[in-house]
PDB file of C-alpha atoms in Angstrom:
ATOM      1  CA  PRO X   1     -17.265  56.491   3.841  1.00 93.00           C
ATOM      2  CA  SER X   2     -14.190  57.167   1.790  1.00 93.00           C
ATOM      3  CA  ASN X   3     -11.559  55.337  -0.186  1.00 96.00           C
ATOM      4  CA  LEU X   4      -8.807  54.675   2.327  1.00 95.00           C
ATOM      5  CA  ALA X   5      -6.671  51.961   0.749  1.00 97.00           C
ATOM      6  CA  ASP X   6      -6.541  53.061  -2.879  1.00 97.00           C
ATOM      7  CA  TRP X   7      -6.713  56.878  -2.719  1.00 95.00           C
ATOM      8  CA  PRO X   8      -3.586  58.588  -1.374  1.00 95.00           C
ATOM      9  CA  PRO X   9      -3.560  61.991   0.273  1.00 95.00           C
ATOM     10  CA  VAL X  10      -2.703  64.962  -1.903  1.00 92.00           C
ATOM     11  CA  ASN X  11       1.061  64.963  -2.412  1.00 87.00           C
ATOM     12  CA  LYS X  12       1.815  66.031  -5.957  1.00 83.00           C
ATOM     13  CA  GLY X  13       2.824  69.632  -6.319  1.00 77.00           C
ATOM     14  CA  ILE X  14       3.070  70.308  -2.585  1.00 80.00           C
ATOM     15  CA  ALA X  15       6.748  69.512  -2.079  1.00 74.00           C
ATOM     16  CA  TRP X  16       7.407  73.246  -1.715  1.00 78.00           C
ATOM     17  CA  ALA X  17       5.181  73.273   1.400  1.00 81.00           C
ATOM     18  CA  SER X  18       6.806  70.269   3.061  1.00 87.00           C
ATOM     19  CA  PRO X  19       9.572  70.688   5.622  1.00 89.00           C
ATOM     20  CA  ILE X  20      11.007  67.388   4.341  1.00 90.00           C
ATOM     21  CA  PRO X  21      13.925  67.997   1.957  1.00 91.00           C
ATOM     22  CA  ASN X  22      13.648  66.314  -1.455  1.00 92.00           C
ATOM     23  CA  TYR X  23      10.058  65.297  -0.646  1.00 92.00           C
ATOM     24  CA  ASP X  24       9.124  64.121  -4.142  1.00 92.00           C
ATOM     25  CA  GLU X  25      12.324  62.054  -4.421  1.00 94.00           C
ATOM     26  CA  LEU X  26      11.651  60.481  -1.013  1.00 96.00           C
ATOM     27  CA  LEU X  27       8.111  59.487  -2.034  1.00 95.00           C
ATOM     28  CA  HIS X  28       9.338  58.114  -5.353  1.00 96.00           C
ATOM     29  CA  GLY X  29      12.098  56.121  -3.631  1.00 97.00           C
ATOM     30  CA  VAL X  30       9.795  54.657  -0.966  1.00 97.00           C
ATOM     31  CA  THR X  31       7.147  53.781  -3.563  1.00 97.00           C
ATOM     32  CA  GLY X  32       9.832  52.033  -5.636  1.00 98.00           C
ATOM     33  CA  LEU X  33      10.937  49.995  -2.613  1.00 98.00           C
ATOM     34  CA  ILE X  34       7.330  48.977  -1.935  1.00 98.00           C
ATOM     35  CA  ASP X  35       6.834  48.000  -5.580  1.00 97.00           C
ATOM     36  CA  LYS X  36       9.985  45.832  -5.365  1.00 98.00           C
ATOM     37  CA  ASP X  37       8.641  44.200  -2.160  1.00 98.00           C
ATOM     38  CA  ARG X  38      11.468  45.693  -0.105  1.00 98.00           C
ATOM     39  CA  LEU X  39       8.958  46.526   2.595  1.00 98.00           C
ATOM     40  CA  ASP X  40      11.224  46.643   5.646  1.00 98.00           C
ATOM     41  CA  GLU X  41      13.638  48.993   3.891  1.00 98.00           C
ATOM     42  CA  ALA X  42      10.770  51.265   2.817  1.00 98.00           C
ATOM     43  CA  ASP X  43       9.308  51.233   6.328  1.00 97.00           C
ATOM     44  CA  GLU X  44      12.666  52.140   7.879  1.00 98.00           C
ATOM     45  CA  ARG X  45      13.123  55.045   5.453  1.00 97.00           C
ATOM     46  CA  ILE X  46       9.679  56.372   6.389  1.00 97.00           C
ATOM     47  CA  ALA X  47      10.305  55.870  10.130  1.00 96.00           C
ATOM     48  CA  LYS X  48      13.628  57.717   9.935  1.00 96.00           C
ATOM     49  CA  THR X  49      11.965  60.646   8.153  1.00 96.00           C
ATOM     50  CA  ALA X  50       9.068  60.697  10.640  1.00 95.00           C
ATOM     51  CA  ARG X  51      11.487  60.743  13.593  1.00 95.00           C
ATOM     52  CA  GLN X  52      13.157  63.805  12.120  1.00 94.00           C
ATOM     53  CA  TYR X  53      10.177  65.704  10.673  1.00 94.00           C
ATOM     54  CA  GLY X  54       7.013  64.316  12.300  1.00 93.00           C
ATOM     55  CA  GLU X  55       3.932  62.832  10.695  1.00 94.00           C
ATOM     56  CA  ASP X  56       3.217  63.328   7.025  1.00 95.00           C
ATOM     57  CA  ALA X  57      -0.033  62.233   5.368  1.00 96.00           C
ATOM     58  CA  MET X  58       1.561  60.607   2.321  1.00 96.00           C
ATOM     59  CA  LEU X  59       4.231  58.797   4.341  1.00 97.00           C
ATOM     60  CA  LEU X  60       1.524  57.443   6.667  1.00 97.00           C
ATOM     61  CA  TYR X  61      -0.391  56.269   3.591  1.00 98.00           C
ATOM     62  CA  LEU X  62       2.722  54.483   2.297  1.00 98.00           C
ATOM     63  CA  GLN X  63       3.197  52.869   5.723  1.00 98.00           C
ATOM     64  CA  GLY X  64      -0.407  51.705   5.387  1.00 98.00           C
ATOM     65  CA  ARG X  65       0.430  50.126   2.034  1.00 98.00           C
ATOM     66  CA  ILE X  66       3.369  48.348   3.680  1.00 98.00           C
ATOM     67  CA  ALA X  67       1.166  47.058   6.505  1.00 98.00           C
ATOM     68  CA  GLN X  68      -1.441  45.946   3.952  1.00 98.00           C
ATOM     69  CA  ALA X  69       1.225  44.067   1.969  1.00 97.00           C
ATOM     70  CA  LYS X  70       2.296  42.349   5.203  1.00 97.00           C
ATOM     71  CA  ALA X  71      -1.360  41.342   5.831  1.00 97.00           C
ATOM     72  CA  LYS X  72      -1.573  43.585   8.917  1.00 98.00           C
ATOM     73  CA  SER X  73      -5.043  44.885   8.103  1.00 97.00           C
ATOM     74  CA  GLU X  74      -5.818  46.600  11.421  1.00 97.00           C
ATOM     75  CA  GLN X  75      -2.511  48.459  11.390  1.00 98.00           C
ATOM     76  CA  ALA X  76      -3.020  49.363   7.711  1.00 98.00           C
ATOM     77  CA  ARG X  77      -6.511  50.714   8.440  1.00 97.00           C
ATOM     78  CA  MET X  78      -5.225  52.831  11.335  1.00 97.00           C
ATOM     79  CA  LEU X  79      -2.468  54.275   9.132  1.00 98.00           C
ATOM     80  CA  PHE X  80      -4.808  54.933   6.197  1.00 98.00           C
ATOM     81  CA  VAL X  81      -7.293  56.715   8.482  1.00 97.00           C
ATOM     82  CA  ARG X  82      -4.543  58.858  10.030  1.00 97.00           C
ATOM     83  CA  ALA X  83      -3.251  59.688   6.533  1.00 97.00           C
ATOM     84  CA  ARG X  84      -6.755  60.699   5.415  1.00 97.00           C
ATOM     85  CA  ASP X  85      -7.193  62.859   8.524  1.00 97.00           C
ATOM     86  CA  LEU X  86      -3.883  64.657   7.851  1.00 95.00           C
ATOM     87  CA  ASP X  87      -4.499  65.099   4.108  1.00 94.00           C
ATOM     88  CA  PRO X  88      -3.439  68.694   3.279  1.00 91.00           C
ATOM     89  CA  CYS X  89      -6.400  68.910   0.864  1.00 89.00           C
ATOM     90  CA  PRO X  90      -9.137  66.886   2.578  1.00 88.00           C
ATOM     91  CA  TRP X  91     -11.580  65.759  -0.106  1.00 89.00           C
ATOM     92  CA  ARG X  92     -12.842  62.962   2.128  1.00 92.00           C
ATOM     93  CA  ALA X  93     -14.801  63.136   5.376  1.00 92.00           C
ATOM     94  CA  MET X  94     -12.295  63.082   8.209  1.00 94.00           C
ATOM     95  CA  THR X  95     -12.792  61.144  11.434  1.00 95.00           C
ATOM     96  CA  ASP X  96     -13.959  64.270  13.299  1.00 95.00           C
ATOM     97  CA  ILE X  97     -16.726  64.890  10.743  1.00 93.00           C
ATOM     98  CA  ASN X  98     -17.972  61.300  10.954  1.00 93.00           C
ATOM     99  CA  ASP X  99     -17.779  61.364  14.772  1.00 93.00           C
ATOM    100  CA  ILE X 100     -19.835  64.576  14.889  1.00 93.00           C
ATOM    101  CA  THR X 101     -22.437  62.984  12.620  1.00 91.00           C
ATOM    102  CA  ARG X 102     -22.527  59.877  14.830  1.00 91.00           C
ATOM    103  CA  SER X 103     -23.029  62.066  17.908  1.00 92.00           C
ATOM    104  CA  PHE X 104     -26.539  62.889  16.664  1.00 89.00           C
ATOM    105  CA  ALA X 105     -27.522  59.213  16.687  1.00 87.00           C
ATOM    106  CA  ASN X 106     -28.926  59.424  20.210  1.00 82.00           C
ATOM    107  CA  SER X 107     -30.922  62.600  19.611  1.00 88.00           C
ATOM    108  CA  PRO X 108     -34.712  62.255  19.806  1.00 88.00           C
ATOM    109  CA  GLY X 109     -36.310  61.697  16.403  1.00 83.00           C
ATOM    110  CA  VAL X 110     -32.989  61.119  14.677  1.00 87.00           C
ATOM    111  CA  ALA X 111     -31.812  57.883  13.130  1.00 85.00           C
ATOM    112  CA  VAL X 112     -28.236  57.720  11.873  1.00 91.00           C
ATOM    113  CA  ALA X 113     -27.117  54.946   9.549  1.00 94.00           C
ATOM    114  CA  ASP X 114     -23.391  54.339  10.005  1.00 94.00           C
ATOM    115  CA  VAL X 115     -22.572  53.904   6.342  1.00 96.00           C
ATOM    116  CA  GLU X 116     -18.838  54.213   6.991  1.00 95.00           C
ATOM    117  CA  ASP X 117     -19.049  51.193   9.304  1.00 96.00           C
ATOM    118  CA  ALA X 118     -21.094  49.285   6.706  1.00 98.00           C
ATOM    119  CA  PHE X 119     -18.406  49.959   4.086  1.00 98.00           C
ATOM    120  CA  THR X 120     -15.667  48.837   6.463  1.00 97.00           C
ATOM    121  CA  ARG X 121     -17.519  45.578   7.184  1.00 97.00           C
ATOM    122  CA  ALA X 122     -18.102  44.987   3.448  1.00 98.00           C
ATOM    123  CA  ALA X 123     -14.512  45.727   2.393  1.00 97.00           C
ATOM    124  CA  VAL X 124     -11.852  43.068   2.004  1.00 94.00           C
ATOM    125  CA  SER X 125      -9.963  42.987   5.325  1.00 95.00           C
ATOM    126  CA  GLY X 126     -11.878  46.121   6.356  1.00 96.00           C
ATOM    127  CA  LEU X 127      -9.843  48.278   3.958  1.00 97.00           C
ATOM    128  CA  VAL X 128     -12.197  50.339   1.807  1.00 97.00           C
ATOM    129  CA  GLY X 129     -10.812  50.778  -1.686  1.00 97.00           C
ATOM    130  CA  PHE X 130     -11.840  50.904  -5.337  1.00 97.00           C
ATOM    131  CA  ASP X 131     -14.179  47.928  -4.931  1.00 97.00           C
ATOM    132  CA  LEU X 132     -16.573  50.169  -2.963  1.00 98.00           C
ATOM    133  CA  VAL X 133     -15.496  53.739  -3.787  1.00 97.00           C
ATOM    134  CA  ALA X 134     -14.789  54.818  -7.369  1.00 96.00           C
ATOM    135  CA  ASP X 135     -12.532  57.748  -6.499  1.00 95.00           C
ATOM    136  CA  ASN X 136     -11.973  59.519  -3.193  1.00 91.00           C
ATOM    137  CA  CYS X 137     -15.580  59.437  -1.926  1.00 91.00           C
ATOM    138  CA  HIS X 138     -18.144  58.466  -4.586  1.00 95.00           C
ATOM    139  CA  PRO X 139     -19.459  54.910  -4.238  1.00 97.00           C
ATOM    140  CA  THR X 140     -19.321  52.269  -6.934  1.00 98.00           C
ATOM    141  CA  LEU X 141     -22.480  50.311  -7.725  1.00 98.00           C
ATOM    142  CA  ARG X 142     -21.503  47.809  -5.029  1.00 98.00           C
ATOM    143  CA  GLY X 143     -20.778  50.655  -2.606  1.00 98.00           C
ATOM    144  CA  SER X 144     -24.165  52.193  -3.363  1.00 98.00           C
ATOM    145  CA  ALA X 145     -25.826  48.872  -2.576  1.00 98.00           C
ATOM    146  CA  VAL X 146     -23.902  48.615   0.719  1.00 98.00           C
ATOM    147  CA  GLY X 147     -24.902  52.172   1.656  1.00 98.00           C
ATOM    148  CA  ALA X 148     -28.541  51.684   0.655  1.00 98.00           C
ATOM    149  CA  SER X 149     -28.717  48.486   2.675  1.00 97.00           C
ATOM    150  CA  ALA X 150     -27.330  50.247   5.760  1.00 97.00           C
ATOM    151  CA  ILE X 151     -29.845  53.070   5.384  1.00 95.00           C
ATOM    152  CA  ALA X 152     -32.764  50.698   4.778  1.00 95.00           C
ATOM    153  CA  GLY X 153     -31.721  48.658   7.812  1.00 95.00           C
ATOM    154  CA  ARG X 154     -31.658  51.781   9.990  1.00 92.00           C
ATOM    155  CA  ILE X 155     -35.088  52.844   8.714  1.00 90.00           C
ATOM    156  CA  HIS X 156     -36.385  49.389   9.628  1.00 91.00           C
ATOM    157  CA  GLU X 157     -34.759  49.544  13.098  1.00 89.00           C
ATOM    158  CA  ALA X 158     -36.327  52.958  13.692  1.00 83.00           C
ATOM    159  CA  SER X 159     -39.742  51.528  12.702  1.00 83.00           C
ATOM    160  CA  TRP X 160     -40.396  54.531  10.487  1.00 78.00           C
ATOM    161  CA  LEU X 161     -42.445  52.497   8.035  1.00 78.00           C
ATOM    162  CA  ASP X 162     -44.525  50.583  10.591  1.00 81.00           C
ATOM    163  CA  GLY X 163     -48.211  51.095  10.069  1.00 72.00           C
ATOM    164  CA  LEU X 164     -47.925  52.093   6.410  1.00 67.00           C
ATOM    165  CA  THR X 165     -50.656  50.522   4.311  1.00 61.00           C
ATOM    166  CA  ALA X 166     -50.289  49.642   0.652  1.00 57.00           C
ATOM    167  CA  ALA X 167     -52.378  52.717  -0.244  1.00 58.00           C
ATOM    168  CA  GLN X 168     -49.917  54.970   1.609  1.00 61.00           C
ATOM    169  CA  GLU X 169     -46.757  53.514   0.121  1.00 63.00           C
ATOM    170  CA  PRO X 170     -44.999  55.791  -2.334  1.00 63.00           C
ATOM    171  CA  ALA X 171     -45.136  54.843  -5.990  1.00 63.00           C
ATOM    172  CA  ALA X 172     -42.035  53.161  -7.358  1.00 61.00           C
TER     173      ALA X 172
END
């Protein structure tokens, strides 16, 4: 799991690498429009830039913030995930990494706890943010509890502890 809603993709100091002219000014202007609740204007500015230059991780993230502000949680989640996956400095597990991990779930002797899914279900409107993840990927105390519960549930489903007697249980 990773912080989708409250942790933007890397964007500071990379304007030189962007094909978008005046990249930093564009981001600052769009962020200002969002902060002033001029969401449609901000969205149009992003859409116009995307039509001309293609997808950009930070602009997708800002579109996610706009969708979140408009209470369009599913759209916001999709945009935040796409932004994370396009992050030029990916410090968070991208969709492909999580999908590869999930692909082992049906292997013999393997039990995979889908902690990302558990975080999504625990998050407000399914948008994982600072309530569950303290930075880009490290869980808060609440996030740790959500993750531990998912793992314990998977261990129970896999019946790995069936047949353990009190004498065999590990010491606390």
